[in-house]
mmCIF file of C-alpha atoms in Angstrom:
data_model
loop_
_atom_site.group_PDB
_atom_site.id
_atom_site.type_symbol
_atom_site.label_atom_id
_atom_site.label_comp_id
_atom_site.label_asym_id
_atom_site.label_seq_id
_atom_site.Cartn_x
_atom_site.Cartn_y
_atom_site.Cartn_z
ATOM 1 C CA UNK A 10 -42.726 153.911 271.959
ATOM 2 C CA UNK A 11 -42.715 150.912 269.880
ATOM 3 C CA UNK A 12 -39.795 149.709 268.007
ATOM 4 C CA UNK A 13 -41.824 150.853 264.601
ATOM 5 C CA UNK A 14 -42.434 154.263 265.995
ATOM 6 C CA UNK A 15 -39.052 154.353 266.899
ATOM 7 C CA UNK A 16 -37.565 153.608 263.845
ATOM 8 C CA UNK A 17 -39.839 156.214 262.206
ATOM 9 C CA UNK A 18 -38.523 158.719 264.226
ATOM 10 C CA UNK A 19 -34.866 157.494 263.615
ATOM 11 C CA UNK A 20 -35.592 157.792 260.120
ATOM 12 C CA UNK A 21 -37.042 161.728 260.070
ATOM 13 C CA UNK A 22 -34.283 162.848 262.246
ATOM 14 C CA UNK A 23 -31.382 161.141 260.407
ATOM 15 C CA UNK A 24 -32.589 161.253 256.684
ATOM 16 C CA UNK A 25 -33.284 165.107 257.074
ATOM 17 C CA UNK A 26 -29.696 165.523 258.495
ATOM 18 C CA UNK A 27 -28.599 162.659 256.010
ATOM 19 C CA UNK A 28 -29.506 164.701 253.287
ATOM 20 C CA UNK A 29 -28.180 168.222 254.299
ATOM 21 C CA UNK A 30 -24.925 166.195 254.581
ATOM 22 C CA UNK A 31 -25.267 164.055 251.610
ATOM 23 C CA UNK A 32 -26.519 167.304 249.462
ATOM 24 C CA UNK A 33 -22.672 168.339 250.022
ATOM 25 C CA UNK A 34 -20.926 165.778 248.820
ATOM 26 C CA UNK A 35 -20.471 167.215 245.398
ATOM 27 C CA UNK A 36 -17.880 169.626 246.906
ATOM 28 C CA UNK A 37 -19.280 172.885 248.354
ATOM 29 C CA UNK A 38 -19.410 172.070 251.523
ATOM 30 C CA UNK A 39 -15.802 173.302 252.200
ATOM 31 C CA UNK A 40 -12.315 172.604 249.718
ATOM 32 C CA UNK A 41 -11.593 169.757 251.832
ATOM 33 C CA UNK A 42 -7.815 170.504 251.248
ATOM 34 C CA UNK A 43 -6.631 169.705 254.232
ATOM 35 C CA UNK A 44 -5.326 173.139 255.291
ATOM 36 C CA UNK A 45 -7.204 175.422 257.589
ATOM 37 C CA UNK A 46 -6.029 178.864 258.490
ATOM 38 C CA UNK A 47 -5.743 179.008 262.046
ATOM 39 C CA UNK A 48 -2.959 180.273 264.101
ATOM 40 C CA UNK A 49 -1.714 177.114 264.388
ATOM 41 C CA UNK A 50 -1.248 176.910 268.327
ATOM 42 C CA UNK A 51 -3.644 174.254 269.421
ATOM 43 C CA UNK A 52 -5.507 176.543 271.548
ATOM 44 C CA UNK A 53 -9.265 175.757 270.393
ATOM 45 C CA UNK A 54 -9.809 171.768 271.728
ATOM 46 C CA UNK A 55 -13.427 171.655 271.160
ATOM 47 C CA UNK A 56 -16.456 173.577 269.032
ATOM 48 C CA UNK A 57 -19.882 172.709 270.444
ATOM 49 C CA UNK A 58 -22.096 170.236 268.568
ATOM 50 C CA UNK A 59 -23.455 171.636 265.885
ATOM 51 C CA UNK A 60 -21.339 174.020 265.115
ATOM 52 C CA UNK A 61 -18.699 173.362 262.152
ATOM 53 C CA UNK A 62 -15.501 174.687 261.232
ATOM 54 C CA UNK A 63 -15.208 175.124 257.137
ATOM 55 C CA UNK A 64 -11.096 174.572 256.323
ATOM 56 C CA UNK A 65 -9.870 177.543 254.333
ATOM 57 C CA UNK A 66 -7.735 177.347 251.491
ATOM 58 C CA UNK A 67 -4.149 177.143 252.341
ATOM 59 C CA UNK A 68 -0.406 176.830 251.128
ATOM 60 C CA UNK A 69 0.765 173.864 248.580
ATOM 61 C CA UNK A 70 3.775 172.331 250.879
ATOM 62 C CA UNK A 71 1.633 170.304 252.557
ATOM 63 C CA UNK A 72 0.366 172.827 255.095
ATOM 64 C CA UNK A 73 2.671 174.737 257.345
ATOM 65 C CA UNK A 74 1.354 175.572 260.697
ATOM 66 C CA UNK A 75 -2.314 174.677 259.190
ATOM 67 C CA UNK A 76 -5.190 173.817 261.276
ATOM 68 C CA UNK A 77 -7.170 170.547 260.414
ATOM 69 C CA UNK A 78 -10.948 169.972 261.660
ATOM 70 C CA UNK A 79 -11.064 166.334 263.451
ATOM 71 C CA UNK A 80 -14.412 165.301 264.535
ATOM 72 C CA UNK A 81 -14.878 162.774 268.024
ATOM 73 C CA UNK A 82 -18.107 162.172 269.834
ATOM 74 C CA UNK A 83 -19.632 163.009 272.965
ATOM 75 C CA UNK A 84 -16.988 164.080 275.900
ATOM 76 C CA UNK A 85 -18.328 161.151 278.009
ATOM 77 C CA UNK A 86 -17.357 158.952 275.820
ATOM 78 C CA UNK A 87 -13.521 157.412 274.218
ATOM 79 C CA UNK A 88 -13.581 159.240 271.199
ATOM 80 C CA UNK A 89 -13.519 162.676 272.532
ATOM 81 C CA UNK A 90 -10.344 161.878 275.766
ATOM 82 C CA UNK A 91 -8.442 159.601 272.560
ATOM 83 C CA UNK A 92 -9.176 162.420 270.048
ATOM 84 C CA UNK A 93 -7.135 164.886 272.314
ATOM 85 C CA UNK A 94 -4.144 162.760 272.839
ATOM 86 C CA UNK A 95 -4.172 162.249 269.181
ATOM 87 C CA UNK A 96 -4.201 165.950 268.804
ATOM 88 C CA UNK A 97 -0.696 166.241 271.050
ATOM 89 C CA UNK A 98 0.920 163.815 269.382
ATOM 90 C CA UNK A 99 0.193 165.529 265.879
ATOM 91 C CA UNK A 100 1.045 168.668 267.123
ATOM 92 C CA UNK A 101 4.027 168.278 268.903
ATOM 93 C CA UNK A 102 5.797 165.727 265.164
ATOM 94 C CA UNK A 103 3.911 168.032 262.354
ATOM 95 C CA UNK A 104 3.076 171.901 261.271
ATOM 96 C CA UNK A 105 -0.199 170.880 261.971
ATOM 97 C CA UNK A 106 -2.854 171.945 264.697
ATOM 98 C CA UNK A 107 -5.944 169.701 265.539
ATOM 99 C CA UNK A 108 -9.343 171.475 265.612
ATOM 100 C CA UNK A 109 -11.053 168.354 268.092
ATOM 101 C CA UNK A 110 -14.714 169.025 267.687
ATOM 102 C CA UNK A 111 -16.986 167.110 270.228
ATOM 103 C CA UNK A 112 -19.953 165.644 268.153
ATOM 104 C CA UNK A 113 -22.730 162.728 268.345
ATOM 105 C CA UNK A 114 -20.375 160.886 266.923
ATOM 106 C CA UNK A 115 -20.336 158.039 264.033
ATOM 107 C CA UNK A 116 -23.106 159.315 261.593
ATOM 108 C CA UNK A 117 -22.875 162.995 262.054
ATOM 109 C CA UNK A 118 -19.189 162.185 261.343
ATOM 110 C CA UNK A 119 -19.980 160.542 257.862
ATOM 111 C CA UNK A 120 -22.013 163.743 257.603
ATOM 112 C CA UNK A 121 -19.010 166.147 257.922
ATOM 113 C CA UNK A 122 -16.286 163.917 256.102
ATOM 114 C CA UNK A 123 -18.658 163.869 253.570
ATOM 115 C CA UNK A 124 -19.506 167.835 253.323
ATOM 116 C CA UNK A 125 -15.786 168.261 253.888
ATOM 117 C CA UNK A 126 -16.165 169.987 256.863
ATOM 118 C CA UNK A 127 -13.944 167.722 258.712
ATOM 119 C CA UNK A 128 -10.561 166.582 257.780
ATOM 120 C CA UNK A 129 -10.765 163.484 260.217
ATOM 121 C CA UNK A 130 -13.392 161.723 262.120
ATOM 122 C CA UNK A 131 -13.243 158.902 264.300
ATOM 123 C CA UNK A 132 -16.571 156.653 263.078
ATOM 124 C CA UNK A 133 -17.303 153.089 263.674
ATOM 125 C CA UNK A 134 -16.334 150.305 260.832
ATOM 126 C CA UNK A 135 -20.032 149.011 260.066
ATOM 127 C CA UNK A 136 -21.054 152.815 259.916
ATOM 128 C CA UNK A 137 -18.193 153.401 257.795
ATOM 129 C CA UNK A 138 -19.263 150.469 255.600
ATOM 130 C CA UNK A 139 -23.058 151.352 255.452
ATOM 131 C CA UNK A 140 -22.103 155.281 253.684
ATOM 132 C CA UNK A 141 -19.814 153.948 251.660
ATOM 133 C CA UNK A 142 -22.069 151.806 249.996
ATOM 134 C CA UNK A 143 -24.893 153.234 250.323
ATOM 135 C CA UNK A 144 -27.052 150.669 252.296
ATOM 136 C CA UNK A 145 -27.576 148.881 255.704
ATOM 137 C CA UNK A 146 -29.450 152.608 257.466
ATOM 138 C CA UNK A 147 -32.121 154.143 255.776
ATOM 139 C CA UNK A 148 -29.746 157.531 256.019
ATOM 140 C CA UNK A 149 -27.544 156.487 253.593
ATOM 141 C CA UNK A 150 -29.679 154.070 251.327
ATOM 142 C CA UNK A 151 -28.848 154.723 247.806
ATOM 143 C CA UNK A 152 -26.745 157.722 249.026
ATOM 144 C CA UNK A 153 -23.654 156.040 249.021
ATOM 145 C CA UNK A 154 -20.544 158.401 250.259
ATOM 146 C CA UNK A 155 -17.895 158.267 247.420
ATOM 147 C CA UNK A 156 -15.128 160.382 249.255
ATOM 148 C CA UNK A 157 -15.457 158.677 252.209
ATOM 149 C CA UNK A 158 -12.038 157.024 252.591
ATOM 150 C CA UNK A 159 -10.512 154.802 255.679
ATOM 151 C CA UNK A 160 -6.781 155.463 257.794
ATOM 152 C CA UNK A 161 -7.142 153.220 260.077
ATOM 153 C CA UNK A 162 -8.465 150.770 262.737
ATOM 154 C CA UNK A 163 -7.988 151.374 266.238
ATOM 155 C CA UNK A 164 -9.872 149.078 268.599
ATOM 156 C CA UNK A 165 -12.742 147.335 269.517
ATOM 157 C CA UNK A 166 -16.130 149.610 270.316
ATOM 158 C CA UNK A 167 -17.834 147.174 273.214
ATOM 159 C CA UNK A 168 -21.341 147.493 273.357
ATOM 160 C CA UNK A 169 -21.783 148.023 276.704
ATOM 161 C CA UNK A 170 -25.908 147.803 278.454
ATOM 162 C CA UNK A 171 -25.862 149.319 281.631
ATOM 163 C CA UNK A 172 -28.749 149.635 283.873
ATOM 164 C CA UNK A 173 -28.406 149.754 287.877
ATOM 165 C CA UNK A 174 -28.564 146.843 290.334
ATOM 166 C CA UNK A 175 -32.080 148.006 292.126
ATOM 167 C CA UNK A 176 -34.242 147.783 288.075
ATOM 168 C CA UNK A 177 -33.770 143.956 288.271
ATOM 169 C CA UNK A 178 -33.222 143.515 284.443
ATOM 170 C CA UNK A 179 -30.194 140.734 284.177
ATOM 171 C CA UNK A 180 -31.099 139.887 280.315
ATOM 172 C CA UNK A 181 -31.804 141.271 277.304
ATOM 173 C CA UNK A 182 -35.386 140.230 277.091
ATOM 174 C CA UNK A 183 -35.934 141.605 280.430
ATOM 175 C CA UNK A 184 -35.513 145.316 278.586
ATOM 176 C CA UNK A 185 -39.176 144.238 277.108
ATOM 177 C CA UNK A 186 -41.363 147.161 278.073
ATOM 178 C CA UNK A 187 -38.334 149.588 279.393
ATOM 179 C CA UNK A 188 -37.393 152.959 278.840
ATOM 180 C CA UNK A 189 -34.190 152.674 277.506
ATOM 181 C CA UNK A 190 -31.191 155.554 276.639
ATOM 182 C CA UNK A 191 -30.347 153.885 273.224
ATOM 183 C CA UNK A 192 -27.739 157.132 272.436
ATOM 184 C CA UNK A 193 -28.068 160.169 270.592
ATOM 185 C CA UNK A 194 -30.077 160.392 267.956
ATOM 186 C CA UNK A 195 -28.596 159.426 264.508
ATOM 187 C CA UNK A 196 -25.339 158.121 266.160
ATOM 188 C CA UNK A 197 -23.830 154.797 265.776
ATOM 189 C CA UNK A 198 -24.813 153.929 269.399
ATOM 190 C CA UNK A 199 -28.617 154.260 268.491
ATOM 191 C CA UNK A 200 -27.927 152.117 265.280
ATOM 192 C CA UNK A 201 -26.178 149.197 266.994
ATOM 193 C CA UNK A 202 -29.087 149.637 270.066
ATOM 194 C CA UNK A 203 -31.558 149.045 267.913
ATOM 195 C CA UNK A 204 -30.317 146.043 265.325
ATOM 196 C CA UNK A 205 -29.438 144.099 268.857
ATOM 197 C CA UNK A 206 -33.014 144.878 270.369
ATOM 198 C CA UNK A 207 -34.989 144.131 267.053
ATOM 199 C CA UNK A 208 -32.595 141.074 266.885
ATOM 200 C CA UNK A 209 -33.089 139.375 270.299
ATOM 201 C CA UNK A 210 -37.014 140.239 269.805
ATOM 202 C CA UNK A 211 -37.437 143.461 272.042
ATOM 203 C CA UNK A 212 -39.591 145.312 270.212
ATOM 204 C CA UNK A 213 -41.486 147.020 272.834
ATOM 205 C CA UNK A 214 -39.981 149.453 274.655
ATOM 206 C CA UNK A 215 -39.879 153.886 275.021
ATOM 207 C CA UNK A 216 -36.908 155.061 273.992
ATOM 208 C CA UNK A 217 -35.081 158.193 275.139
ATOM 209 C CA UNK A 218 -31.497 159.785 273.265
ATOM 210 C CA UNK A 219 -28.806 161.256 274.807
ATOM 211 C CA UNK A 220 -25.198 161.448 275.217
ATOM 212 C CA UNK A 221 -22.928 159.065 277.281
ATOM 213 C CA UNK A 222 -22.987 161.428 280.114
ATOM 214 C CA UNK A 223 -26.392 162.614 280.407
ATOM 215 C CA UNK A 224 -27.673 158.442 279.904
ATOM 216 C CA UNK A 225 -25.801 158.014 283.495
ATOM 217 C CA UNK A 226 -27.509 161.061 284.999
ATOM 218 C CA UNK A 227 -30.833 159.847 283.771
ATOM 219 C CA UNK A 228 -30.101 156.115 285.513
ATOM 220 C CA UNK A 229 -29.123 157.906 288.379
ATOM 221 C CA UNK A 230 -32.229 159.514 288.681
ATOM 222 C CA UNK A 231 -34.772 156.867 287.579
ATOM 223 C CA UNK A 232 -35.023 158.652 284.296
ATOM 224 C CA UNK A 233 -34.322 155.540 282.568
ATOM 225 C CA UNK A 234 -34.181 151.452 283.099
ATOM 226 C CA UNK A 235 -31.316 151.067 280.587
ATOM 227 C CA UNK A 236 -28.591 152.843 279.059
ATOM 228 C CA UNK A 237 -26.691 151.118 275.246
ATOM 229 C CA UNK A 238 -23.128 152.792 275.608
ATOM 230 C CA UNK A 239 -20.537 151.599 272.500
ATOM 231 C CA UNK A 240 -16.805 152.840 272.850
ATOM 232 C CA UNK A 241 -13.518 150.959 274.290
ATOM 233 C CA UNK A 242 -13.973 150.204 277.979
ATOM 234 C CA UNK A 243 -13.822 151.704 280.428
ATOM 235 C CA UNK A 244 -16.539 154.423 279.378
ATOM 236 C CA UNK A 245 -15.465 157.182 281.665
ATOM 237 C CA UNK A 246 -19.794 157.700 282.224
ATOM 238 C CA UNK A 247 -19.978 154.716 283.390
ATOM 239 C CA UNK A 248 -17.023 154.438 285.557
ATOM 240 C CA UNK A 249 -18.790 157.910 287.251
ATOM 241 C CA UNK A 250 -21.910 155.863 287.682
ATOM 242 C CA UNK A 251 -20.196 152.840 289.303
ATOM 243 C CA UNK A 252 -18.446 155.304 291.626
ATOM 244 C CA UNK A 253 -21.554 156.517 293.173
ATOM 245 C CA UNK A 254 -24.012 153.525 292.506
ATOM 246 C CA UNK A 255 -24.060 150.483 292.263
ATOM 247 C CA UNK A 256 -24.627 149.252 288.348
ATOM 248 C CA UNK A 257 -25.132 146.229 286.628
ATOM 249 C CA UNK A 258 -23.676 145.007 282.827
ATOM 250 C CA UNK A 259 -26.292 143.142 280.932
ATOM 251 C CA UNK A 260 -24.951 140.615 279.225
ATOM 252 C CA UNK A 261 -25.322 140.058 275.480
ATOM 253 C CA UNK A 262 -24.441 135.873 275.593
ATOM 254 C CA UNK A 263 -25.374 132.516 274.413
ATOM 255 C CA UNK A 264 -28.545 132.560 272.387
ATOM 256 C CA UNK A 265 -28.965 136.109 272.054
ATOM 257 C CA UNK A 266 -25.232 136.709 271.237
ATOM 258 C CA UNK A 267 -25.656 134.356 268.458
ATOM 259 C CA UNK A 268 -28.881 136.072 267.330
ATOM 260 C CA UNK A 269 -27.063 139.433 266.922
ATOM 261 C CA UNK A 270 -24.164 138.185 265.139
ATOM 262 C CA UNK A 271 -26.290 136.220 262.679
ATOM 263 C CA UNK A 272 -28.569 139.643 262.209
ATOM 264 C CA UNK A 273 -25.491 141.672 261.581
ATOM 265 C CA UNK A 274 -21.931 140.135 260.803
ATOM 266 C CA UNK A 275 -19.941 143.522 262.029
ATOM 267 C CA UNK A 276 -20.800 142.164 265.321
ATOM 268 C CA UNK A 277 -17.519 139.717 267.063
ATOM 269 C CA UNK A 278 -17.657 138.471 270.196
ATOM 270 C CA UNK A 279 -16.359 140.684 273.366
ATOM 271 C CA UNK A 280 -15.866 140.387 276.976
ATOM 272 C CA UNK A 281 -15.936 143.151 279.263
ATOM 273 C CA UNK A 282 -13.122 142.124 282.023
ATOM 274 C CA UNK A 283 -14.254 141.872 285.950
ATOM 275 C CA UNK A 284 -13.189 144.973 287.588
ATOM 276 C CA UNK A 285 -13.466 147.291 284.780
ATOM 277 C CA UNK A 286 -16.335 149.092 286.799
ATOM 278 C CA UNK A 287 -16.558 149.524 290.266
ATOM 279 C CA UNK A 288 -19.596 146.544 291.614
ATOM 280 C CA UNK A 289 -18.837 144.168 288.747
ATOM 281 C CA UNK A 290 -16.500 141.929 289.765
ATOM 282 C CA UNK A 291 -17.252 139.013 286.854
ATOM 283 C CA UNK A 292 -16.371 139.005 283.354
ATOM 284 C CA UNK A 293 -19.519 140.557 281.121
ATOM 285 C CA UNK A 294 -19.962 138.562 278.097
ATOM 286 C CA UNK A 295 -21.131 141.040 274.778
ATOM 287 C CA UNK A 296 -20.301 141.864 271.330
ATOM 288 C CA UNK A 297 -18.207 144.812 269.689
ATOM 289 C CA UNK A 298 -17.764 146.507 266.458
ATOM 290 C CA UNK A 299 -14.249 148.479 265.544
ATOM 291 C CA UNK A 300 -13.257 152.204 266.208
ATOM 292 C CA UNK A 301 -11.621 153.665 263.213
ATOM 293 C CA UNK A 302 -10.111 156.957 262.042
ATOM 294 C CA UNK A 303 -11.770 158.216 258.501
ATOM 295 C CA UNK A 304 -11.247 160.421 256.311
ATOM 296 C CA UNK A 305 -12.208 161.940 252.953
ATOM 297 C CA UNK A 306 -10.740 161.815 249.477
ATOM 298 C CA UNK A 307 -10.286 165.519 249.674
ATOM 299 C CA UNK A 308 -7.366 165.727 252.145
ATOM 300 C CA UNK A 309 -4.273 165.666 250.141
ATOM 301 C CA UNK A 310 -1.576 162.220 250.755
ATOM 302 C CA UNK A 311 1.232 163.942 252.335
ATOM 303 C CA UNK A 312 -1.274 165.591 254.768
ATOM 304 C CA UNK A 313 -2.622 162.097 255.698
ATOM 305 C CA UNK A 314 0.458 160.621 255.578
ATOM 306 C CA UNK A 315 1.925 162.887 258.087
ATOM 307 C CA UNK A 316 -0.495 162.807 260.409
ATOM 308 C CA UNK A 317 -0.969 158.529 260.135
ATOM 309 C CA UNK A 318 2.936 158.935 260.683
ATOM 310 C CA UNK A 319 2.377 161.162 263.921
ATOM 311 C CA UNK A 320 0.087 159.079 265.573
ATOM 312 C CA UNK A 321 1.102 155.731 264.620
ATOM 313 C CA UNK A 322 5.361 156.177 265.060
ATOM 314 C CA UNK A 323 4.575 157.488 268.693
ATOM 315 C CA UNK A 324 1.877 155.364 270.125
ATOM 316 C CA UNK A 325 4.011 154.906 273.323
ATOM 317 C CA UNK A 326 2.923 158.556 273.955
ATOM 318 C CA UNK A 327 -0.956 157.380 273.812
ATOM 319 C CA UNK A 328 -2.804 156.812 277.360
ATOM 320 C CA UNK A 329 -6.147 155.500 276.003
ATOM 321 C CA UNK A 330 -6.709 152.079 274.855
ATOM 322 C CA UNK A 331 -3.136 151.235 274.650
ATOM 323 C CA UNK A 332 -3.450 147.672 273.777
ATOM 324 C CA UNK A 333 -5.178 147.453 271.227
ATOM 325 C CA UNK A 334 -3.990 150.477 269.012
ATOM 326 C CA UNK A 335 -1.061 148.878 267.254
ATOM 327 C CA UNK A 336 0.509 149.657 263.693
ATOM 328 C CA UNK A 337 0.378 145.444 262.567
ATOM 329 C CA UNK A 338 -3.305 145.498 263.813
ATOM 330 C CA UNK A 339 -4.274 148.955 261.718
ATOM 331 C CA UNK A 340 -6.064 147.349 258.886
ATOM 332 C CA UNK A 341 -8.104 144.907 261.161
ATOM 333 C CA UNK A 342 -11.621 145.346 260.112
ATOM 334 C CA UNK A 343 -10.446 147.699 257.588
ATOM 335 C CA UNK A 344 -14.316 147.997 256.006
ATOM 336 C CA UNK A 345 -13.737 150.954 253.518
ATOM 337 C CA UNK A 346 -11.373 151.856 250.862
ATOM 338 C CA UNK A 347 -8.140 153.295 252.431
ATOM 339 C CA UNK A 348 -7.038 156.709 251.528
ATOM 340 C CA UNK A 349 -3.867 156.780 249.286
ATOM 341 C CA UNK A 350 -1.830 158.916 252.081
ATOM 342 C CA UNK A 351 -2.476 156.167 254.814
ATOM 343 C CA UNK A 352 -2.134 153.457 252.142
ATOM 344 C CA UNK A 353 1.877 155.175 251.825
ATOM 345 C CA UNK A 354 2.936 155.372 255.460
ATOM 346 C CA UNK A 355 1.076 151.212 255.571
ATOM 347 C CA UNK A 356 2.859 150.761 252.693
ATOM 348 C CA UNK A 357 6.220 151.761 253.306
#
């Protein structure tokens, strides 16, 4: 499939479930209040893709034992493991229960943030900037998403190219004529997959979409030459793949490094450290763009604010990504408008 053809097919899939989402914004699409009606015990972890949660009106003190819908990403990748410590944390210093749905992640996200069906989402900062103001993907061109309001900045999403040692592809422009995983369709994998390809001049290639998890089984079995993975190392897919093959990190350097960043400036420079994945033993040169929590303007401040407190005061109870998620380094790459409960506990 050629990069054209690709794009086309991009465009059908996300601009049909653009506009669904989009079409809510308005307000219908749930009250957006911040206080779902569950039982308030934690139980439910994860709803299968696809299927939403609609919060149901609730009490006025701020939400008493109220379950909130937070959106992640696939369950190979960060969002979903980081999602669910989040959701301890919350539960065990507020009323509130987490609803942690697993989802393709950045642009579905937008999606339900912006239909109100989600409380929280964790999205990527140059997806976050694109519906906000309505440009930079065809989904969201001239349907900018006004309610779509930031919490905070969490750490850097490495774009990771994975392939395995026996395909022989040690560059970018090696991936000329590949089939290559670029992530599921509409997500902010596929988005960043193909701005770097179109950027370093790879325009000729068959593209397949899929999750974190089901990219690595397809490598595995000579499904696929190449795999784009974006989320904090280490990827739990790909450490599974390194156990049980042996893999090799394409490096996005020199030249073509350059070439991306110039293309798109939510790129920064990254380094994927030796030993992060079983085999590769030498630092991976690549770029990044920034995990961050979103939400939308629906969510009342002292809900926000209480959960931004939860997380944020008791980050020594975190697991996942520990160095990076600090409260001075929150507004790092802050690329949207922040939310006036976040802006409080920030401000205070």
């Amino acid at each position: 499939m050629s990069y054209e053809e690709t794009r086309r097919r991009f465009l059908e899939v996300t601009g049909a479930a653009g506009v669904a989402a989009l079409a809510g914004c308005a307000g219908n699409g749930g009250n957006g209040d911040g206080d779902g009606s569950g039982d308030g015990d934690g139980a439910e972890t994860e709803t299968p893709a696809g299927d939403t949660e609609t919060p149901t009106e609730g009490g006025d003190d701020g939400g008493s034992g109220t379950r909130l819908s937070w959106h992640a990403g696939g369950t190979g990748g960060t969002y979903y493991p980081l999602s669910n410590e989040f959701k301890t944390v919350v539960e065990a210093n507020t009323d509130f229960s987490l609803n942690v749905q697993s989802t393709g992640a950045s642009v579905e996200n937008v999606g339900s943030l912006a239909n109100e069906s989600a409380d929280f989402a964790l999205i990527q900062n140059d997806i976050a900037y694109f519906a906000k103001n309505g440009t930079g993907i065809d989904t969201f061109e001239g349907n900018p998403i006004e309610n779509l309001q930031g919490v905070a900045t969490l750490y850097p999403e490495t774009i990771t190219v994975v392939t395995l040692a026996e395909n022989d592809i040690s560059s970018l422009s090696d991936l000329s004529g590949a089939t290559i995983n670029t992530g599921d369709l509409g997500s902010g994998t596929q988005v960043n997959a193909l701005q770097i390809l179109e950027a370093v001049g790879v325009t000729d290639f068959n593209e397949q979409n899929a999750g974190f998890s089901q990219a690595s089984e397809q490598l595995a079995n000579g499904d696929i030459d190449a795999a784009f993975v974006v989320g904090g190392w280490p990827v739990g897919a790909i450490e599974d793949l390194a156990n049980t093959n042996d893999v090799e990190i394409v490096p996005i350097e020199g030249e073509n490094r350059e070439a991306v960043k110039e293309a798109a400036s939510w790129f920064a420079d990254d380094t994927i450290p030796g030993g992060t994945y079983t085999g590769v033993d030498e630092d991976v040169e690549t770029v990044a763009v920034q995990a961050m929590i979103a939400t939308n303007a629906g969510v009342p401040a002292d809900t926000v604010e209480a959960v931004t407190a939860a997380i944020f005061d008791n980050l020594d109870d975190l697991s996942i990504k520990t160095d990076f998620i600090t409260v001075d380094s929150a507004q790092d790459g802050m690329s949207i408008e922040l939310h006036e409960g976040a802006a409080a506990y920030f401000d205070a």
